[in-house]
Amino acid sequence: TSITSAKIQVNGVHLHYQQTGEGNHAVLLLPGMLGSGQTDFGPQLKSMNKKLFTIVAWDPRGYGQSIPPSRDFPPDFFERDAKDAVDLMQALKFKKFSLLGWSDGGITALIAAAKYPTLIHKLVVWGANASVTQEDVRIYNGIRDVSKWSEKVKKPLEEMYGHKYFAKTCEAWVDGISRFAEKSDGNICQELLPDIKCPTFIIHGEKDPLVPRAHAEYIHKHIKGSR
C-alpha cells in the first residue's frame, strides 16, 4: 500500500501527516523531540501490517513539514501537542484510535490518553517520562550543542531543518523541558496517569542515554493494569 503525504488545518496550523494501510484499527505514531513521522517512523510506515491497521504518522507543529509556525516551548507545549494530535485524528474522521508514542511523543500520548479516554483504544509508549529531575536536566544539557551529536543521529535532522533551525530548536527544547524541574516535584503529567483507562504497554531501552529507567517504572506503577 502506498503512503499518502498531506497537510490538514488543525487549531490554526497546517499539520503534516503520512497515512498508509486500510485496516480497521487506526494507529497514530507520535515522534520524539525534533522528530517527524518520516525521521522517527520510517520502518513502521513501511512494515506495520496494512491489512490490520490504518497507520498515521504526524509532524507536531514546528517540526518536520509542519513548519510554519516555528517550534516553541511554552509551559503547556505537551498539552498543546496532545490536543493537536487528537484533533488531527478527528479531522481525519477516525472515531477511535491507538497511540504509539516515543520520547516526547510518549509524554504527549500519555496526556492524550488521560484527557480523551473515550477516543483512545490502546496506548504504547517508550522512552517516556512523567517528570523531570535535576539529573535529567544534567543529561539534557549534555545534548544542547548539536555539533557534538553523532553523525548518524544528526544527519537526517540537519537535512530536514538546515543547521541553524536544528541547533536553535534543540537549545529551545532543552530550556523548555528543563523548566519542569523548577517545580517542587518536577511534574509534567504525573497526576494524569491514574486517569488512563485504556490497555497500556510500556517499553524501555535498558541503555536509553536520555531517560533513566526509573521513569518507565514510575509510569507503569501509576497506570492501573499497565504492562
mmCIF file of N, CA and C in Angstrom, residues 2-94:
data_model
loop_
_atom_site.group_PDB
_atom_site.id
_atom_site.type_symbol
_atom_site.label_atom_id
_atom_site.label_comp_id
_atom_site.label_asym_id
_atom_site.label_seq_id
_atom_site.Cartn_x
_atom_site.Cartn_y
_atom_site.Cartn_z
ATOM 1 N N SER A 2 0.508 2.218 -0.785
ATOM 2 C CA SER A 2 1.334 3.424 -0.852
ATOM 3 C C SER A 2 1.141 4.278 0.402
ATOM 4 N N ILE A 3 2.053 5.212 0.590
ATOM 5 C CA ILE A 3 1.981 6.132 1.727
ATOM 6 C C ILE A 3 1.543 7.505 1.210
ATOM 7 N N THR A 4 0.415 7.996 1.726
ATOM 8 C CA THR A 4 -0.052 9.337 1.362
ATOM 9 C C THR A 4 0.616 10.357 2.254
ATOM 10 N N SER A 5 0.961 11.495 1.686
ATOM 11 C CA SER A 5 1.553 12.582 2.456
ATOM 12 C C SER A 5 0.694 13.817 2.210
ATOM 13 N N ALA A 6 0.206 14.446 3.288
ATOM 14 C CA ALA A 6 -0.708 15.578 3.104
ATOM 15 C C ALA A 6 -0.643 16.520 4.302
ATOM 16 N N LYS A 7 -1.328 17.672 4.152
ATOM 17 C CA LYS A 7 -1.455 18.613 5.272
ATOM 18 C C LYS A 7 -2.930 18.891 5.517
ATOM 19 N N ILE A 8 -3.264 19.144 6.768
ATOM 20 C CA ILE A 8 -4.648 19.462 7.121
ATOM 21 C C ILE A 8 -4.628 20.541 8.200
ATOM 22 N N GLN A 9 -5.569 21.469 8.110
ATOM 23 C CA GLN A 9 -5.580 22.559 9.096
ATOM 24 C C GLN A 9 -6.220 22.103 10.404
ATOM 25 N N VAL A 10 -5.476 22.277 11.494
ATOM 26 C CA VAL A 10 -5.932 21.884 12.833
ATOM 27 C C VAL A 10 -5.501 22.971 13.816
ATOM 28 N N ASN A 11 -6.454 23.501 14.582
ATOM 29 C CA ASN A 11 -6.132 24.500 15.616
ATOM 30 C C ASN A 11 -5.276 25.653 15.082
ATOM 31 N N GLY A 12 -5.603 26.096 13.873
ATOM 32 C CA GLY A 12 -4.936 27.280 13.315
ATOM 33 C C GLY A 12 -3.589 27.036 12.662
ATOM 34 N N VAL A 13 -3.137 25.757 12.602
ATOM 35 C CA VAL A 13 -1.872 25.475 11.907
ATOM 36 C C VAL A 13 -2.102 24.357 10.881
ATOM 37 N N HIS A 14 -1.213 24.287 9.902
ATOM 38 C CA HIS A 14 -1.316 23.230 8.895
ATOM 39 C C HIS A 14 -0.382 22.087 9.304
ATOM 40 N N LEU A 15 -0.983 20.992 9.764
ATOM 41 C CA LEU A 15 -0.192 19.853 10.253
ATOM 42 C C LEU A 15 0.044 18.852 9.129
ATOM 43 N N HIS A 16 1.289 18.422 9.022
ATOM 44 C CA HIS A 16 1.662 17.432 8.015
ATOM 45 C C HIS A 16 1.542 16.029 8.604
ATOM 46 N N TYR A 17 1.040 15.108 7.790
ATOM 47 C CA TYR A 17 0.944 13.716 8.248
ATOM 48 C C TYR A 17 1.152 12.781 7.070
ATOM 49 N N GLN A 18 1.494 11.537 7.395
ATOM 50 C CA GLN A 18 1.571 10.476 6.393
ATOM 51 C C GLN A 18 0.594 9.389 6.804
ATOM 52 N N GLN A 19 -0.026 8.766 5.816
ATOM 53 C CA GLN A 19 -1.026 7.739 6.125
ATOM 54 C C GLN A 19 -0.870 6.551 5.188
ATOM 55 N N THR A 20 -1.033 5.352 5.746
ATOM 56 C CA THR A 20 -0.933 4.140 4.944
ATOM 57 C C THR A 20 -1.767 3.026 5.583
ATOM 58 N N GLY A 21 -2.093 2.032 4.800
ATOM 59 C CA GLY A 21 -2.863 0.892 5.318
ATOM 60 C C GLY A 21 -4.357 1.121 5.237
ATOM 61 N N GLU A 22 -5.117 0.017 5.391
ATOM 62 C CA GLU A 22 -6.577 0.147 5.276
ATOM 63 C C GLU A 22 -7.292 -0.679 6.340
ATOM 64 N N GLY A 23 -6.569 -0.997 7.426
ATOM 65 C CA GLY A 23 -7.176 -1.821 8.468
ATOM 66 C C GLY A 23 -8.172 -1.046 9.320
ATOM 67 N N ASN A 24 -8.979 -1.802 10.080
ATOM 68 C CA ASN A 24 -9.988 -1.182 10.949
ATOM 69 C C ASN A 24 -9.386 -0.497 12.168
ATOM 70 N N HIS A 25 -8.188 -0.940 12.556
ATOM 71 C CA HIS A 25 -7.553 -0.409 13.768
ATOM 72 C C HIS A 25 -6.657 0.777 13.382
ATOM 73 N N ALA A 26 -7.109 1.986 13.714
ATOM 74 C CA ALA A 26 -6.323 3.192 13.403
ATOM 75 C C ALA A 26 -5.272 3.424 14.481
ATOM 76 N N VAL A 27 -4.072 3.778 14.044
ATOM 77 C CA VAL A 27 -2.944 3.971 14.956
ATOM 78 C C VAL A 27 -2.250 5.287 14.613
ATOM 79 N N LEU A 28 -2.019 6.131 15.621
ATOM 80 C CA LEU A 28 -1.244 7.358 15.414
ATOM 81 C C LEU A 28 0.150 7.176 16.001
ATOM 82 N N LEU A 29 1.167 7.471 15.197
ATOM 83 C CA LEU A 29 2.565 7.400 15.629
ATOM 84 C C LEU A 29 3.030 8.805 16.010
ATOM 85 N N LEU A 30 3.529 8.951 17.247
ATOM 86 C CA LEU A 30 3.916 10.281 17.754
ATOM 87 C C LEU A 30 5.433 10.345 17.931
ATOM 88 N N PRO A 31 6.112 11.202 17.150
ATOM 89 C CA PRO A 31 7.578 11.256 17.186
ATOM 90 C C PRO A 31 8.135 11.964 18.417
ATOM 91 N N GLY A 32 9.438 11.819 18.596
ATOM 92 C CA GLY A 32 10.124 12.429 19.730
ATOM 93 C C GLY A 32 10.619 13.833 19.432
ATOM 94 N N MET A 33 11.392 14.380 20.358
ATOM 95 C CA MET A 33 11.919 15.738 20.238
ATOM 96 C C MET A 33 12.603 15.954 18.879
ATOM 97 N N LEU A 34 12.183 17.018 18.176
ATOM 98 C CA LEU A 34 12.720 17.382 16.860
ATOM 99 C C LEU A 34 12.358 16.398 15.749
ATOM 100 N N GLY A 35 11.625 15.343 16.097
ATOM 101 C CA GLY A 35 11.358 14.295 15.119
ATOM 102 C C GLY A 35 10.139 14.568 14.256
ATOM 103 N N SER A 36 10.000 13.754 13.221
ATOM 104 C CA SER A 36 8.841 13.813 12.332
ATOM 105 C C SER A 36 8.412 12.380 12.047
ATOM 106 N N GLY A 37 7.280 12.231 11.388
ATOM 107 C CA GLY A 37 6.848 10.891 11.021
ATOM 108 C C GLY A 37 7.918 10.171 10.218
ATOM 109 N N GLN A 38 8.499 10.871 9.254
ATOM 110 C CA GLN A 38 9.468 10.252 8.353
ATOM 111 C C GLN A 38 10.771 9.892 9.065
ATOM 112 N N THR A 39 11.307 10.792 9.892
ATOM 113 C CA THR A 39 12.602 10.501 10.529
ATOM 114 C C THR A 39 12.466 9.448 11.623
ATOM 115 N N ASP A 40 11.331 9.440 12.337
ATOM 116 C CA ASP A 40 11.205 8.566 13.505
ATOM 117 C C ASP A 40 10.495 7.251 13.212
ATOM 118 N N PHE A 41 9.678 7.209 12.156
ATOM 119 C CA PHE A 41 8.833 6.025 11.951
ATOM 120 C C PHE A 41 8.872 5.447 10.544
ATOM 121 N N GLY A 42 9.989 5.657 9.842
ATOM 122 C CA GLY A 42 10.124 5.053 8.503
ATOM 123 C C GLY A 42 9.821 3.558 8.494
ATOM 124 N N PRO A 43 10.437 2.770 9.401
ATOM 125 C CA PRO A 43 10.199 1.311 9.392
ATOM 126 C C PRO A 43 8.748 0.933 9.691
ATOM 127 N N GLN A 44 8.098 1.679 10.595
ATOM 128 C CA GLN A 44 6.707 1.364 10.941
ATOM 129 C C GLN A 44 5.779 1.678 9.761
ATOM 130 N N LEU A 45 6.004 2.809 9.114
ATOM 131 C CA LEU A 45 5.180 3.172 7.951
ATOM 132 C C LEU A 45 5.323 2.121 6.848
ATOM 133 N N LYS A 46 6.516 1.568 6.744
ATOM 134 C CA LYS A 46 6.777 0.596 5.693
ATOM 135 C C LYS A 46 6.264 -0.798 6.062
ATOM 136 N N SER A 47 6.475 -1.206 7.322
ATOM 137 C CA SER A 47 6.338 -2.630 7.663
ATOM 138 C C SER A 47 5.178 -3.021 8.565
ATOM 139 N N MET A 48 4.484 -2.083 9.197
ATOM 140 C CA MET A 48 3.345 -2.492 10.024
ATOM 141 C C MET A 48 2.271 -3.118 9.134
ATOM 142 N N ASN A 49 1.499 -4.016 9.706
ATOM 143 C CA ASN A 49 0.512 -4.777 8.938
ATOM 144 C C ASN A 49 -0.592 -3.857 8.402
ATOM 145 N N LYS A 50 -0.627 -3.689 7.075
ATOM 146 C CA LYS A 50 -1.541 -2.706 6.476
ATOM 147 C C LYS A 50 -2.951 -3.241 6.275
ATOM 148 N N LYS A 51 -3.135 -4.543 6.515
ATOM 149 C CA LYS A 51 -4.498 -5.100 6.475
ATOM 150 C C LYS A 51 -5.180 -4.940 7.840
ATOM 151 N N LEU A 52 -4.369 -5.011 8.894
ATOM 152 C CA LEU A 52 -4.920 -4.857 10.248
ATOM 153 C C LEU A 52 -5.057 -3.390 10.648
ATOM 154 N N PHE A 53 -4.102 -2.573 10.204
ATOM 155 C CA PHE A 53 -4.006 -1.204 10.706
ATOM 156 C C PHE A 53 -4.163 -0.156 9.615
ATOM 157 N N THR A 54 -4.701 0.991 10.006
ATOM 158 C CA THR A 54 -4.532 2.220 9.231
ATOM 159 C C THR A 54 -3.565 3.066 10.053
ATOM 160 N N ILE A 55 -2.409 3.377 9.475
ATOM 161 C CA ILE A 55 -1.319 3.997 10.222
ATOM 162 C C ILE A 55 -1.173 5.463 9.818
ATOM 163 N N VAL A 56 -1.146 6.329 10.832
ATOM 164 C CA VAL A 56 -0.929 7.758 10.587
ATOM 165 C C VAL A 56 0.301 8.181 11.396
ATOM 166 N N ALA A 57 1.245 8.848 10.736
ATOM 167 C CA ALA A 57 2.402 9.425 11.439
ATOM 168 C C ALA A 57 2.333 10.928 11.240
ATOM 169 N N TRP A 58 2.436 11.678 12.333
ATOM 170 C CA TRP A 58 2.281 13.137 12.191
ATOM 171 C C TRP A 58 3.568 13.873 12.553
ATOM 172 N N ASP A 59 3.664 15.095 12.047
ATOM 173 C CA ASP A 59 4.725 16.025 12.438
ATOM 174 C C ASP A 59 4.078 17.068 13.354
ATOM 175 N N PRO A 60 4.417 17.095 14.645
ATOM 176 C CA PRO A 60 3.857 18.131 15.526
ATOM 177 C C PRO A 60 4.215 19.535 15.025
ATOM 178 N N ARG A 61 3.413 20.512 15.405
ATOM 179 C CA ARG A 61 3.647 21.887 14.922
ATOM 180 C C ARG A 61 5.088 22.332 15.170
ATOM 181 N N GLY A 62 5.687 22.942 14.142
ATOM 182 C CA GLY A 62 7.065 23.431 14.252
ATOM 183 C C GLY A 62 8.124 22.372 14.008
ATOM 184 N N TYR A 63 7.689 21.125 13.758
ATOM 185 C CA TYR A 63 8.613 20.016 13.475
ATOM 186 C C TYR A 63 8.360 19.493 12.058
ATOM 187 N N GLY A 64 9.390 18.885 11.476
ATOM 188 C CA GLY A 64 9.223 18.242 10.176
ATOM 189 C C GLY A 64 8.637 19.195 9.161
ATOM 190 N N GLN A 65 7.565 18.756 8.491
ATOM 191 C CA GLN A 65 6.940 19.598 7.470
ATOM 192 C C GLN A 65 5.767 20.410 8.024
ATOM 193 N N SER A 66 5.573 20.374 9.364
ATOM 194 C CA SER A 66 4.540 21.227 9.987
ATOM 195 C C SER A 66 5.143 22.576 10.406
ATOM 196 N N ILE A 67 5.944 23.137 9.497
ATOM 197 C CA ILE A 67 6.522 24.479 9.651
ATOM 198 C C ILE A 67 6.045 25.282 8.450
ATOM 199 N N PRO A 68 5.567 26.529 8.510
ATOM 200 C CA PRO A 68 5.417 27.281 9.755
ATOM 201 C C PRO A 68 4.278 26.693 10.607
ATOM 202 N N PRO A 69 4.151 27.083 11.886
ATOM 203 C CA PRO A 69 4.969 28.036 12.632
ATOM 204 C C PRO A 69 6.332 27.436 13.024
ATOM 205 N N SER A 70 7.236 28.296 13.495
ATOM 206 C CA SER A 70 8.463 27.792 14.106
ATOM 207 C C SER A 70 8.095 27.131 15.430
ATOM 208 N N ARG A 71 8.887 26.153 15.831
ATOM 209 C CA ARG A 71 8.611 25.434 17.069
ATOM 210 C C ARG A 71 8.937 26.312 18.273
ATOM 211 N N ASP A 72 8.038 26.331 19.245
ATOM 212 C CA ASP A 72 8.346 26.997 20.517
ATOM 213 C C ASP A 72 7.916 26.079 21.660
ATOM 214 N N PHE A 73 8.305 26.442 22.866
ATOM 215 C CA PHE A 73 8.082 25.572 24.021
ATOM 216 C C PHE A 73 7.475 26.339 25.192
ATOM 217 N N PRO A 74 6.201 26.749 25.051
ATOM 218 C CA PRO A 74 5.520 27.363 26.194
ATOM 219 C C PRO A 74 5.319 26.312 27.284
ATOM 220 N N PRO A 75 4.952 26.715 28.494
ATOM 221 C CA PRO A 75 4.818 25.740 29.592
ATOM 222 C C PRO A 75 3.852 24.585 29.280
ATOM 223 N N ASP A 76 2.895 24.828 28.402
ATOM 224 C CA ASP A 76 1.902 23.778 28.117
ATOM 225 C C ASP A 76 2.141 23.098 26.768
ATOM 226 N N PHE A 77 3.417 23.045 26.304
ATOM 227 C CA PHE A 77 3.618 22.523 24.942
ATOM 228 C C PHE A 77 3.210 21.061 24.779
ATOM 229 N N PHE A 78 3.329 20.263 25.838
ATOM 230 C CA PHE A 78 2.884 18.869 25.723
ATOM 231 C C PHE A 78 1.358 18.781 25.597
ATOM 232 N N GLU A 79 0.640 19.584 26.367
ATOM 233 C CA GLU A 79 -0.834 19.608 26.272
ATOM 234 C C GLU A 79 -1.271 20.088 24.884
ATOM 235 N N ARG A 80 -0.558 21.088 24.377
ATOM 236 C CA ARG A 80 -0.876 21.611 23.042
ATOM 237 C C ARG A 80 -0.673 20.522 21.976
ATOM 238 N N ASP A 81 0.445 19.781 22.088
ATOM 239 C CA ASP A 81 0.682 18.689 21.137
ATOM 240 C C ASP A 81 -0.382 17.595 21.275
ATOM 241 N N ALA A 82 -0.794 17.312 22.522
ATOM 242 C CA ALA A 82 -1.813 16.269 22.740
ATOM 243 C C ALA A 82 -3.132 16.662 22.083
ATOM 244 N N LYS A 83 -3.508 17.930 22.247
ATOM 245 C CA LYS A 83 -4.760 18.407 21.628
ATOM 246 C C LYS A 83 -4.636 18.406 20.106
ATOM 247 N N ASP A 84 -3.495 18.876 19.589
ATOM 248 C CA ASP A 84 -3.278 18.857 18.133
ATOM 249 C C ASP A 84 -3.384 17.428 17.589
ATOM 250 N N ALA A 85 -2.767 16.470 18.282
ATOM 251 C CA ALA A 85 -2.733 15.088 17.807
ATOM 252 C C ALA A 85 -4.138 14.495 17.740
ATOM 253 N N VAL A 86 -4.904 14.688 18.814
ATOM 254 C CA VAL A 86 -6.261 14.147 18.881
ATOM 255 C C VAL A 86 -7.162 14.853 17.851
ATOM 256 N N ASP A 87 -7.025 16.161 17.738
ATOM 257 C CA ASP A 87 -7.853 16.909 16.788
ATOM 258 C C ASP A 87 -7.496 16.559 15.339
ATOM 259 N N LEU A 88 -6.216 16.257 15.099
ATOM 260 C CA LEU A 88 -5.802 15.801 13.771
ATOM 261 C C LEU A 88 -6.523 14.498 13.413
ATOM 262 N N MET A 89 -6.522 13.544 14.330
ATOM 263 C CA MET A 89 -7.166 12.257 14.050
ATOM 264 C C MET A 89 -8.670 12.417 13.860
ATOM 265 N N GLN A 90 -9.272 13.336 14.611
ATOM 266 C CA GLN A 90 -10.708 13.578 14.437
ATOM 267 C C GLN A 90 -10.989 14.268 13.096
ATOM 268 N N ALA A 91 -10.099 15.175 12.708
ATOM 269 C CA ALA A 91 -10.243 15.832 11.399
ATOM 270 C C ALA A 91 -10.134 14.809 10.264
ATOM 271 N N LEU A 92 -9.361 13.752 10.504
ATOM 272 C CA LEU A 92 -9.219 12.674 9.510
ATOM 273 C C LEU A 92 -10.338 11.638 9.635
ATOM 274 N N LYS A 93 -11.297 11.925 10.515
ATOM 275 C CA LYS A 93 -12.526 11.133 10.666
ATOM 276 C C LYS A 93 -12.334 9.773 11.346
ATOM 277 N N PHE A 94 -11.311 9.663 12.192
ATOM 278 C CA PHE A 94 -11.164 8.436 12.986
ATOM 279 C C PHE A 94 -11.929 8.614 14.297
#
